[in-house]
Coordinates of C-alpha atoms in Angstrom, one line a residue:
Chain M
M28 CA 19.4 -11.1 30.7
T29 CA 22.6 -10.3 29.0
Q30 CA 23.0 -10.7 25.3
R31 CA 25.4 -13.6 25.7
E32 CA 22.7 -15.9 26.7
F33 CA 21.1 -15.7 23.2
T34 CA 22.2 -17.2 20.0
Q35 CA 22.0 -15.5 16.6
M36 CA 19.4 -18.1 15.6
E37 CA 15.7 -17.4 15.1
L38 CA 12.9 -19.8 14.6
R39 CA 10.9 -18.5 11.6
V40 CA 7.4 -19.5 10.7
D41 CA 6.3 -19.8 7.0
W42 CA 2.8 -18.7 7.6
I43 CA 1.5 -20.0 4.4
R44 CA 2.7 -23.5 5.2
C45 CA 1.8 -23.5 8.8
S46 CA -1.6 -25.1 9.5
G47 CA -1.5 -25.1 13.3
H48 CA -0.6 -28.7 14.1
G49 CA 1.0 -27.4 17.3
L50 CA 3.8 -29.9 17.5
C51 CA 6.4 -27.2 17.8
A52 CA 4.8 -26.0 21.0
E53 CA 4.7 -29.6 22.4
I54 CA 8.4 -30.2 21.6
A55 CA 9.7 -26.7 22.5
P56 CA 7.4 -25.1 25.0
E57 CA 10.3 -22.9 26.1
L58 CA 10.4 -21.4 22.6
V59 CA 6.9 -21.7 21.3
T60 CA 3.4 -21.0 22.7
L61 CA 0.2 -21.2 20.8
D62 CA -2.2 -18.3 20.1
D63 CA -6.0 -18.4 20.5
W64 CA -6.3 -20.4 17.2
G65 CA -3.4 -22.8 17.7
Y66 CA -0.8 -21.1 15.7
P67 CA 2.7 -20.7 17.0
V68 CA 3.9 -17.6 18.9
V69 CA 7.7 -17.8 18.8
A70 CA 10.0 -16.1 21.4
N71 CA 13.1 -15.1 19.4
P72 CA 16.1 -15.2 19.3
V73 CA 16.7 -18.8 20.5
P74 CA 18.5 -18.7 23.9
R75 CA 21.8 -20.5 24.3
G76 CA 21.4 -24.2 25.2
L77 CA 18.1 -24.5 23.4
E78 CA 19.5 -24.9 19.9
A79 CA 18.9 -28.6 19.9
I80 CA 15.3 -28.3 21.0
A81 CA 14.7 -25.6 18.3
E82 CA 16.1 -27.9 15.7
R83 CA 13.9 -30.8 16.9
A84 CA 10.9 -28.5 16.7
R85 CA 11.9 -27.6 13.1
T86 CA 12.3 -31.1 11.9
A87 CA 9.1 -32.3 13.7
C88 CA 6.8 -29.8 11.9
P89 CA 4.5 -31.9 9.6
A90 CA 4.0 -28.9 7.3
M91 CA 7.7 -28.1 7.1
A92 CA 6.8 -24.6 8.1
L93 CA 9.6 -23.9 10.5
K94 CA 13.0 -22.6 9.5
L95 CA 16.0 -21.9 11.7
T96 CA 17.8 -18.9 10.5
S97 CA 20.7 -16.8 11.7
H98 CA 19.6 -13.7 9.7
A99 CA 17.9 -11.9 12.6
H100 CA 17.1 -8.8 10.5
L101 CA 15.1 -10.8 7.9
S102 CA 12.8 -12.3 10.5
R103 CA 9.1 -11.9 10.3
T104 CA 7.5 -14.0 13.0
Chain O
M16 CA -11.5 14.8 -11.9
T17 CA -13.6 11.7 -11.7
T18 CA -13.5 8.9 -9.2
H19 CA -15.3 5.6 -8.9
T20 CA -17.7 5.1 -6.0
T21 CA -16.3 3.5 -3.0
T22 CA -17.8 0.6 -1.2
V23 CA -18.3 2.0 2.3
G24 CA -20.3 5.0 3.3
L25 CA -17.9 7.8 4.0
S26 CA -20.2 9.9 2.0
P27 CA -21.2 13.2 3.5
R28 CA -24.5 13.6 5.2
P29 CA -26.3 17.0 4.6
T30 CA -26.1 19.1 7.7
V31 CA -27.4 22.5 8.5
D32 CA -24.0 24.1 9.0
A33 CA -22.0 23.5 5.8
S34 CA -19.0 25.6 6.8
P35 CA -15.7 23.8 7.2
V36 CA -14.1 23.1 10.5
D37 CA -11.2 25.3 11.6
G38 CA -8.2 24.8 9.5
S39 CA -9.9 22.8 6.8
R40 CA -10.2 25.8 4.6
R41 CA -8.1 25.7 1.5
Q42 CA -5.2 28.1 2.1
D43 CA -3.5 29.2 -1.1
R44 CA -0.1 29.9 0.3
V45 CA 1.4 26.9 -1.3
S46 CA 1.6 27.3 -5.1
F47 CA 2.1 24.2 -7.1
R48 CA 1.6 23.3 -10.7
P49 CA 0.7 19.7 -11.4
R50 CA 3.4 17.6 -13.0
L51 CA 1.9 14.2 -13.5
L52 CA -1.5 15.6 -14.1
A53 CA -0.3 18.5 -16.3
G54 CA -2.8 19.2 -19.1
V55 CA -5.3 16.7 -17.8
S56 CA -7.7 19.2 -16.3
D57 CA -8.3 22.8 -17.1
G58 CA -10.4 23.2 -13.9
Q59 CA -13.6 22.3 -15.7
R60 CA -13.0 19.6 -18.3
V61 CA -11.0 16.5 -17.9
T62 CA -9.1 15.2 -20.9
R63 CA -7.4 12.0 -21.8
L64 CA -4.0 12.8 -23.2
D65 CA -3.5 10.8 -26.4
L66 CA 0.0 10.4 -27.8
S67 CA 0.1 13.7 -29.7
W68 CA -1.3 15.6 -26.7
H69 CA 1.1 13.8 -24.4
L70 CA 4.1 14.8 -26.6
A71 CA 2.8 18.4 -26.9
I72 CA 2.8 18.7 -23.1
H73 CA 5.7 16.7 -22.0
G74 CA 7.9 16.4 -25.1
P75 CA 9.5 13.1 -26.1
L76 CA 11.6 10.9 -23.8
P77 CA 15.2 12.0 -24.3
L78 CA 17.4 9.7 -26.4
A79 CA 19.5 8.9 -23.3
A80 CA 16.5 7.2 -21.8
R81 CA 15.9 5.1 -24.9
K82 CA 19.3 3.5 -25.1
Q83 CA 19.4 -0.2 -24.5
G84 CA 21.1 -1.6 -21.3
K85 CA 23.0 1.6 -20.3
G86 CA 22.2 1.2 -16.6
T87 CA 22.1 5.0 -16.2
M88 CA 18.7 5.2 -14.6
V89 CA 19.9 3.9 -11.2
A90 CA 22.1 6.9 -10.6
L91 CA 19.4 9.3 -11.9
L92 CA 16.7 7.9 -9.6
D93 CA 19.1 7.7 -6.7
A94 CA 19.9 11.4 -7.1
A95 CA 16.2 12.1 -7.3
S96 CA 15.5 10.0 -4.2
L97 CA 12.4 8.6 -5.9
R98 CA 10.5 6.2 -3.7
G99 CA 7.8 3.7 -4.8
R100 CA 4.2 5.1 -4.7
G101 CA 2.4 1.9 -4.0
G102 CA 2.4 2.5 -0.2
A103 CA 5.6 0.9 1.0
G104 CA 7.9 3.8 -0.2
F105 CA 10.9 1.6 -1.1
P106 CA 13.7 3.5 -2.9
V107 CA 13.2 2.8 -6.6
A108 CA 17.0 3.0 -7.4
R109 CA 17.7 0.1 -5.0
K110 CA 15.0 -2.0 -6.5
L111 CA 16.1 -1.3 -10.0
S112 CA 19.7 -1.9 -9.1
A113 CA 18.9 -5.3 -7.6
V114 CA 17.0 -6.3 -10.8
Q115 CA 19.9 -5.2 -13.0
Q116 CA 22.3 -7.3 -11.1
G117 CA 20.6 -10.6 -12.2
R118 CA 22.2 -12.8 -14.8
R119 CA 19.0 -13.0 -16.9
R120 CA 17.2 -10.3 -18.7
P121 CA 14.5 -8.8 -16.5
I122 CA 10.7 -8.3 -16.9
V123 CA 9.1 -5.0 -16.0
V124 CA 5.7 -5.1 -14.3
V125 CA 3.5 -2.0 -13.9
N126 CA 1.2 -2.5 -11.0
A127 CA -2.0 -0.6 -11.5
C128 CA -4.3 -3.1 -9.7
E129 CA -5.2 -0.6 -7.0
G130 CA -7.2 -3.0 -4.8
E131 CA -7.6 -0.3 -2.2
P132 CA -11.3 0.8 -2.4
L133 CA -10.5 4.4 -1.5
S134 CA -7.8 4.9 -4.1
S135 CA -8.3 5.8 -7.7
K136 CA -5.0 7.5 -8.5
D137 CA -3.6 4.6 -10.7
A138 CA -7.0 4.3 -12.5
T139 CA -6.8 8.1 -13.1
L140 CA -3.3 7.9 -14.4
L141 CA -4.0 5.1 -16.8
A142 CA -7.3 6.6 -18.0
R143 CA -6.0 10.2 -18.4
C144 CA -2.2 10.1 -19.0
P145 CA -1.3 6.5 -19.9
H146 CA 1.7 7.6 -22.0
L147 CA 3.5 8.9 -19.0
V148 CA 3.2 5.6 -17.2
L149 CA 4.3 3.7 -20.4
D150 CA 7.2 6.1 -20.9
G151 CA 8.5 5.4 -17.4
A152 CA 8.2 1.6 -18.0
Q153 CA 10.0 1.9 -21.3
A154 CA 12.8 4.0 -19.8
L155 CA 13.4 1.5 -17.0
G156 CA 12.9 -1.5 -19.3
T157 CA 15.4 -0.3 -21.9
D158 CA 17.8 0.7 -19.2
S159 CA 17.6 -2.8 -17.7
H160 CA 17.6 -4.6 -21.1
A161 CA 14.2 -6.0 -20.2
T162 CA 12.4 -8.4 -22.6
E163 CA 8.8 -7.4 -21.8
I164 CA 6.6 -4.9 -20.0
I165 CA 3.4 -6.2 -18.3
V166 CA 0.8 -3.7 -17.2
C167 CA -1.4 -5.3 -14.5
I168 CA -4.9 -4.0 -14.0
H169 CA -8.0 -5.0 -12.1
P170 CA -11.1 -6.2 -14.0
D171 CA -14.3 -4.1 -14.2
R172 CA -12.5 -0.8 -14.9
L173 CA -13.4 -0.7 -18.6
A174 CA -12.3 3.0 -19.1
V175 CA -8.9 2.2 -17.7
E176 CA -8.4 -0.9 -19.8
K177 CA -9.6 0.8 -23.0
S178 CA -7.3 3.7 -22.4
I179 CA -4.2 1.7 -21.7
R180 CA -4.8 -0.7 -24.6
A181 CA -5.3 2.3 -27.0
A182 CA -2.2 3.9 -25.7
I183 CA -0.1 0.8 -26.3
D184 CA -1.5 0.6 -29.8
E185 CA -0.7 4.2 -30.5
R186 CA 3.0 3.9 -29.7
V187 CA 3.8 0.4 -30.8
D188 CA 6.1 1.7 -33.6
R189 CA 8.1 3.9 -31.1
D190 CA 8.5 1.5 -28.3
Q191 CA 11.5 -0.8 -28.0
I192 CA 10.0 -3.2 -25.5
P193 CA 6.8 -5.1 -26.2
T194 CA 4.0 -4.3 -23.7
R195 CA 1.0 -6.3 -22.8
V196 CA -1.9 -5.8 -20.5
V197 CA -2.9 -8.5 -18.0
T198 CA -6.1 -8.5 -16.0
I199 CA -5.6 -9.6 -12.5
P200 CA -8.5 -11.2 -10.5
E201 CA -10.4 -8.9 -8.2
G202 CA -9.2 -8.7 -4.6
Y203 CA -7.5 -6.5 -2.1
V204 CA -4.3 -8.7 -1.8
A205 CA -4.2 -9.7 -5.5
G206 CA -2.3 -6.5 -6.2
Q207 CA 0.4 -7.3 -3.7
A208 CA 3.7 -7.7 -5.7
S209 CA 4.3 -11.4 -4.9
A210 CA 0.6 -12.2 -5.6
L211 CA 0.9 -10.5 -9.0
V212 CA 4.0 -12.6 -9.9
H213 CA 2.3 -15.7 -8.5
F214 CA -0.6 -15.1 -10.9
L215 CA 1.7 -14.3 -13.8
N216 CA 3.5 -17.5 -13.2
G217 CA 0.2 -19.4 -13.6
G218 CA -0.8 -19.7 -10.0
P219 CA -3.6 -18.0 -8.0
A220 CA -3.3 -14.3 -7.3
T221 CA -2.3 -14.8 -3.7
P222 CA 0.9 -13.6 -1.9
T223 CA 3.8 -16.0 -1.5
T224 CA 6.5 -16.3 1.2
T225 CA 9.5 -14.0 0.9
P226 CA 12.4 -14.8 0.2
P227 CA 12.9 -15.5 -2.7
H228 CA 12.8 -11.8 -3.6
L229 CA 11.1 -10.9 -6.9
S230 CA 14.1 -8.8 -7.9
H231 CA 16.1 -11.9 -8.6
N232 CA 13.5 -14.7 -8.8
G233 CA 10.2 -13.4 -10.2
I234 CA 8.2 -14.3 -13.4
G235 CA 9.6 -17.5 -14.8
G236 CA 12.5 -17.3 -12.3
R237 CA 13.6 -14.1 -14.0
P238 CA 14.6 -10.8 -12.3
T239 CA 11.3 -8.9 -12.1
L240 CA 10.8 -5.2 -11.4
V241 CA 7.3 -4.6 -9.9
S242 CA 6.4 -1.0 -9.2
N243 CA 3.3 1.0 -8.8
A244 CA 2.0 2.8 -11.9
E245 CA 2.5 6.3 -10.4
T246 CA 6.2 5.4 -9.8
Y247 CA 6.7 4.9 -13.5
A248 CA 5.0 8.2 -14.3
H249 CA 7.5 10.0 -12.1
V250 CA 10.4 8.1 -13.8
A251 CA 9.1 9.4 -17.1
L252 CA 9.4 13.0 -15.9
I253 CA 12.8 12.5 -14.1
A254 CA 14.2 11.0 -17.3
R255 CA 13.1 14.2 -19.1
H256 CA 13.9 17.0 -16.6
G257 CA 16.5 15.4 -14.3
P258 CA 16.7 14.9 -10.5
T259 CA 17.3 18.6 -9.7
W260 CA 14.0 19.6 -11.3
F261 CA 12.3 16.7 -9.5
R262 CA 13.7 17.9 -6.1
S263 CA 12.6 21.5 -6.7
V264 CA 9.2 20.7 -5.0
G265 CA 8.5 18.6 -1.9
T266 CA 10.7 18.3 1.1
E267 CA 14.5 17.8 1.3
E268 CA 13.9 14.3 2.9
Q269 CA 11.0 13.5 0.5
P270 CA 11.2 15.4 -2.7
G271 CA 8.7 15.5 -5.6
S272 CA 5.0 15.5 -5.8
T273 CA 2.5 12.7 -5.3
L274 CA -1.1 11.8 -6.1
V275 CA -3.7 11.7 -3.4
T276 CA -7.3 10.4 -3.7
L277 CA -9.8 12.5 -1.8
S278 CA -13.2 11.1 -0.7
G279 CA -15.9 11.5 1.9
A280 CA -17.0 14.9 3.1
V281 CA -14.9 17.0 0.8
T282 CA -16.1 19.6 -1.7
T283 CA -14.0 18.1 -4.5
P284 CA -13.7 14.3 -4.3
G285 CA -11.2 12.8 -6.7
V286 CA -7.5 12.7 -7.4
I287 CA -5.2 15.6 -6.8
E288 CA -1.5 16.1 -7.1
V289 CA 0.4 17.7 -4.2
P290 CA 4.0 18.4 -3.3
Y291 CA 5.3 16.4 -0.4
G292 CA 5.1 18.5 2.8
A293 CA 1.8 20.1 1.8
P294 CA -0.3 20.9 4.8
L295 CA -3.4 18.7 4.9
P296 CA -5.8 21.6 5.3
W297 CA -4.4 23.0 2.0
M298 CA -5.3 19.9 0.2
F299 CA -9.1 19.9 0.4
Q300 CA -12.1 21.7 1.8
A301 CA -14.5 19.8 4.0
S302 CA -18.1 20.0 2.9
T303 CA -19.5 19.6 6.4
P304 CA -18.1 19.7 9.9
V305 CA -15.5 16.9 10.3
R306 CA -15.7 14.1 12.8
A307 CA -12.4 12.4 11.8
V308 CA -10.0 11.9 8.8
L309 CA -8.9 8.5 7.6
T310 CA -5.5 8.7 5.9
G311 CA -3.9 5.7 4.1
G312 CA -7.1 4.0 3.3
Y313 CA -8.5 0.7 4.6
A314 CA -5.0 -0.1 5.9
G315 CA -4.6 3.4 7.4
T316 CA -5.1 5.6 10.4
W317 CA -8.0 7.6 11.8
L318 CA -7.0 11.0 12.9
S319 CA -8.9 13.6 15.0
P320 CA -9.6 16.9 13.2
Q321 CA -7.0 18.5 15.4
T322 CA -4.3 16.0 14.5
A323 CA -5.3 16.0 10.8
T324 CA -5.0 19.8 10.8
S325 CA -1.4 19.6 11.9
L326 CA -0.4 16.9 9.4
A327 CA 1.8 17.7 6.5
W328 CA 1.7 15.3 3.6
S329 CA 5.1 13.6 4.3
D330 CA 6.3 10.4 5.9
S331 CA 8.2 12.3 8.6
S332 CA 5.2 14.3 9.6
A333 CA 3.0 11.2 9.4
R334 CA 5.4 9.3 11.6
S335 CA 5.5 12.0 14.2
L336 CA 1.7 11.9 14.5
G337 CA 1.4 8.1 14.2
A338 CA -0.4 8.5 10.9
S339 CA -0.1 6.4 7.7
L340 CA -0.3 7.9 4.2
G341 CA -0.6 4.6 2.5
A342 CA -0.8 4.9 -1.3
G343 CA -2.0 8.5 -0.9
I344 CA -5.5 8.5 0.5
V345 CA -7.6 11.0 2.5
S346 CA -11.2 10.2 3.4
V347 CA -13.2 12.6 5.5
L348 CA -15.8 11.3 8.0
P349 CA -18.4 14.0 8.6
E350 CA -19.7 14.9 12.0
G351 CA -22.8 12.8 12.7
S352 CA -21.2 9.5 11.5
C353 CA -20.0 6.8 13.8
G354 CA -16.3 6.1 13.2
L355 CA -16.6 2.8 15.0
R356 CA -19.3 1.7 12.6
E357 CA -17.1 2.8 9.6
T358 CA -14.2 0.8 11.0
M359 CA -16.4 -2.2 11.5
R360 CA -17.4 -2.1 7.8
I361 CA -13.8 -1.6 6.7
V362 CA -12.5 -4.5 8.8
T363 CA -15.4 -6.8 7.9
W364 CA -14.6 -6.2 4.2
M365 CA -10.8 -6.6 4.8
A366 CA -11.4 -9.9 6.6
S367 CA -13.3 -11.1 3.5
Q368 CA -10.3 -10.1 1.4
S369 CA -7.8 -12.3 3.2
A370 CA -6.1 -14.8 0.9
R371 CA -7.0 -17.3 3.6
Q372 CA -3.4 -18.7 3.5
C373 CA -2.1 -17.7 6.9
G374 CA -3.7 -18.8 10.2
P375 CA -3.4 -15.5 12.1
C376 CA -5.0 -13.6 9.3
L377 CA -7.6 -16.2 8.4
N378 CA -8.7 -16.4 12.1
G379 CA -7.7 -13.1 13.4
L380 CA -9.4 -10.7 11.0
P381 CA -12.9 -12.3 11.3
A382 CA -12.4 -12.3 15.1
I383 CA -11.5 -8.6 15.2
A384 CA -14.4 -7.9 12.8
A385 CA -16.8 -9.7 15.1
G386 CA -15.5 -7.9 18.2
L387 CA -16.0 -4.6 16.5
T388 CA -19.5 -5.6 15.4
D389 CA -20.3 -6.5 19.0
L390 CA -19.0 -3.1 20.1
V391 CA -21.0 -1.2 17.4
E392 CA -24.2 -3.2 18.2
Y393 CA -23.9 -2.5 22.0
R394 CA -23.1 -6.1 22.8
A395 CA -19.6 -5.5 24.0
N396 CA -18.1 -5.4 27.5
Q397 CA -14.6 -4.8 28.9
M398 CA -13.8 -8.4 28.1
T399 CA -14.6 -7.9 24.4
M400 CA -12.3 -4.9 24.4
D401 CA -9.5 -7.0 26.0
S402 CA -10.0 -9.7 23.4
L403 CA -10.0 -7.2 20.6
R404 CA -6.7 -5.8 21.6
R405 CA -5.2 -9.3 22.1
W406 CA -6.4 -10.4 18.6
C407 CA -4.8 -7.3 17.1
G408 CA -1.5 -8.3 18.7
M409 CA -1.9 -11.9 17.4
A410 CA -2.7 -10.9 13.8
E411 CA 0.1 -8.3 13.5
R412 CA 3.3 -9.2 11.7
R413 CA 2.3 -12.9 11.5
G414 CA 1.5 -13.4 7.9
A415 CA 3.2 -13.8 4.5
C416 CA 2.1 -10.3 3.5
A417 CA 1.2 -7.1 5.4
H418 CA -2.6 -7.5 5.0
P419 CA -3.3 -8.2 8.7
D420 CA -0.8 -5.5 9.7
G421 CA -2.8 -2.9 7.9
V422 CA -6.1 -3.9 9.4
V423 CA -4.6 -3.9 12.9
M424 CA -3.2 -0.3 12.3
T425 CA -6.7 0.9 11.3
V426 CA -8.4 -0.8 14.3
R427 CA -5.9 0.5 16.8
S428 CA -6.1 4.1 15.5
A429 CA -10.0 3.8 15.6
L430 CA -10.0 2.7 19.2
E431 CA -7.7 5.6 20.1
T432 CA -9.4 8.4 18.0
F433 CA -12.9 7.2 18.9
A434 CA -12.1 6.4 22.5
T435 CA -15.1 8.4 23.8
D436 CA -17.4 6.6 21.3
V437 CA -16.0 3.3 22.6
E438 CA -17.0 4.2 26.1
A439 CA -20.4 5.3 24.9
H440 CA -21.0 2.1 23.0
L441 CA -20.0 0.1 26.1
V442 CA -22.8 1.8 28.1
N443 CA -25.3 1.3 25.2
T444 CA -25.3 4.9 23.9
C445 CA -24.1 6.5 20.8
E446 CA -24.9 10.0 19.8
V447 CA -24.9 9.1 16.1
V448 CA -25.8 6.2 13.9

């Protein structure tokens, strides 16, 4: 894939807040899968065209543990 | 030099042949005089340097380092290329500069918690030369116009607490910035910088999510400088002798000296001071034949004797060999001990030390510990090994702090260094216990 197909955005997990509800993986399976214990594994950065889905996953999180950020270098997911 | 006993059994077992392995003989081709530990030991007796002794050996802090709010230390520490000695190795000048850019007056925190069981360098500093640490904190504090210095220590180290409190009392008339001692709850992650600040802010001693960065939003929302105790001791000497003196030992890339805690099958367990770039074989003599060397501590790396022999004590050498130096730790596993069993003990303890805040750490570390236990107890098969490796990937870099990352590093290096033992354990044999 060329770089143009990705945005600068990243979905970041606040691991202290996240309690593994798994809604993000339901809403955005293209971006989020779950690990053996139900915690999100995020494929970053967000590809172009999936920004709206990423935003929906962010707002749906019951623990408010997801952040959408454009600072790729600060990411720790 | 004294050291407290460690919680796992890396202690040497008596063997018939007590000669060191090739290359582990102390070679005296590097000459180095201790800087931080100057005057602490005459080779036989170990002394605590009270204020008068401290001044006799190191002299007073120069006036320039006692002027309020001058902001001159950043340039000095930058010229010295001093890096933090808590394990992460962040440039101290950059951290200090960030703190000084805040609008509000900062707070200086001396981190001497030392939750790592194989480390006792900070305890040694505070117990033997507390004034060096306090000098460094005063120098950075006055330079930054700080309001307060807080020395954080772990409980149950009575000699350390007694020594640092006595030192603060001794110099109360000389110091410009008030200093207090705070005892932090026991725990491996309690000494993590954000956990310290969390506790000092009235919360539990557990790590918090970054950002916000402590350098502009720490204790009470104030800029907060958190550095390791040894870092301040180096600052005290750089303030006295300057960056050129500091750089006259060590490597060009990593100048200066550093403290290392030796344990396990060595003839002289305890804390030593070495210049960066010192060959590992120069640093200690093994008391028995060596099976492996653990560098960096519980969040560290297992090295074969061959790899360990070619290691020089510097980040660049460590990087090239895939080793970690951590906060300056060398522990020697004697021949006849099972490295997988030691790793299992380490990981089981580390799993118990999770702050239990982040899912991948809370679930991953016990899973990894259980997998290793199965391996050690001959209950593992290839599927166990696949799971073990998958869990390592799932725990790594998926937490608020680096606790799981350190555990994963230790496990991966164990599986590599003890690869033949892994195979032996999978077919129900192990030559050692």
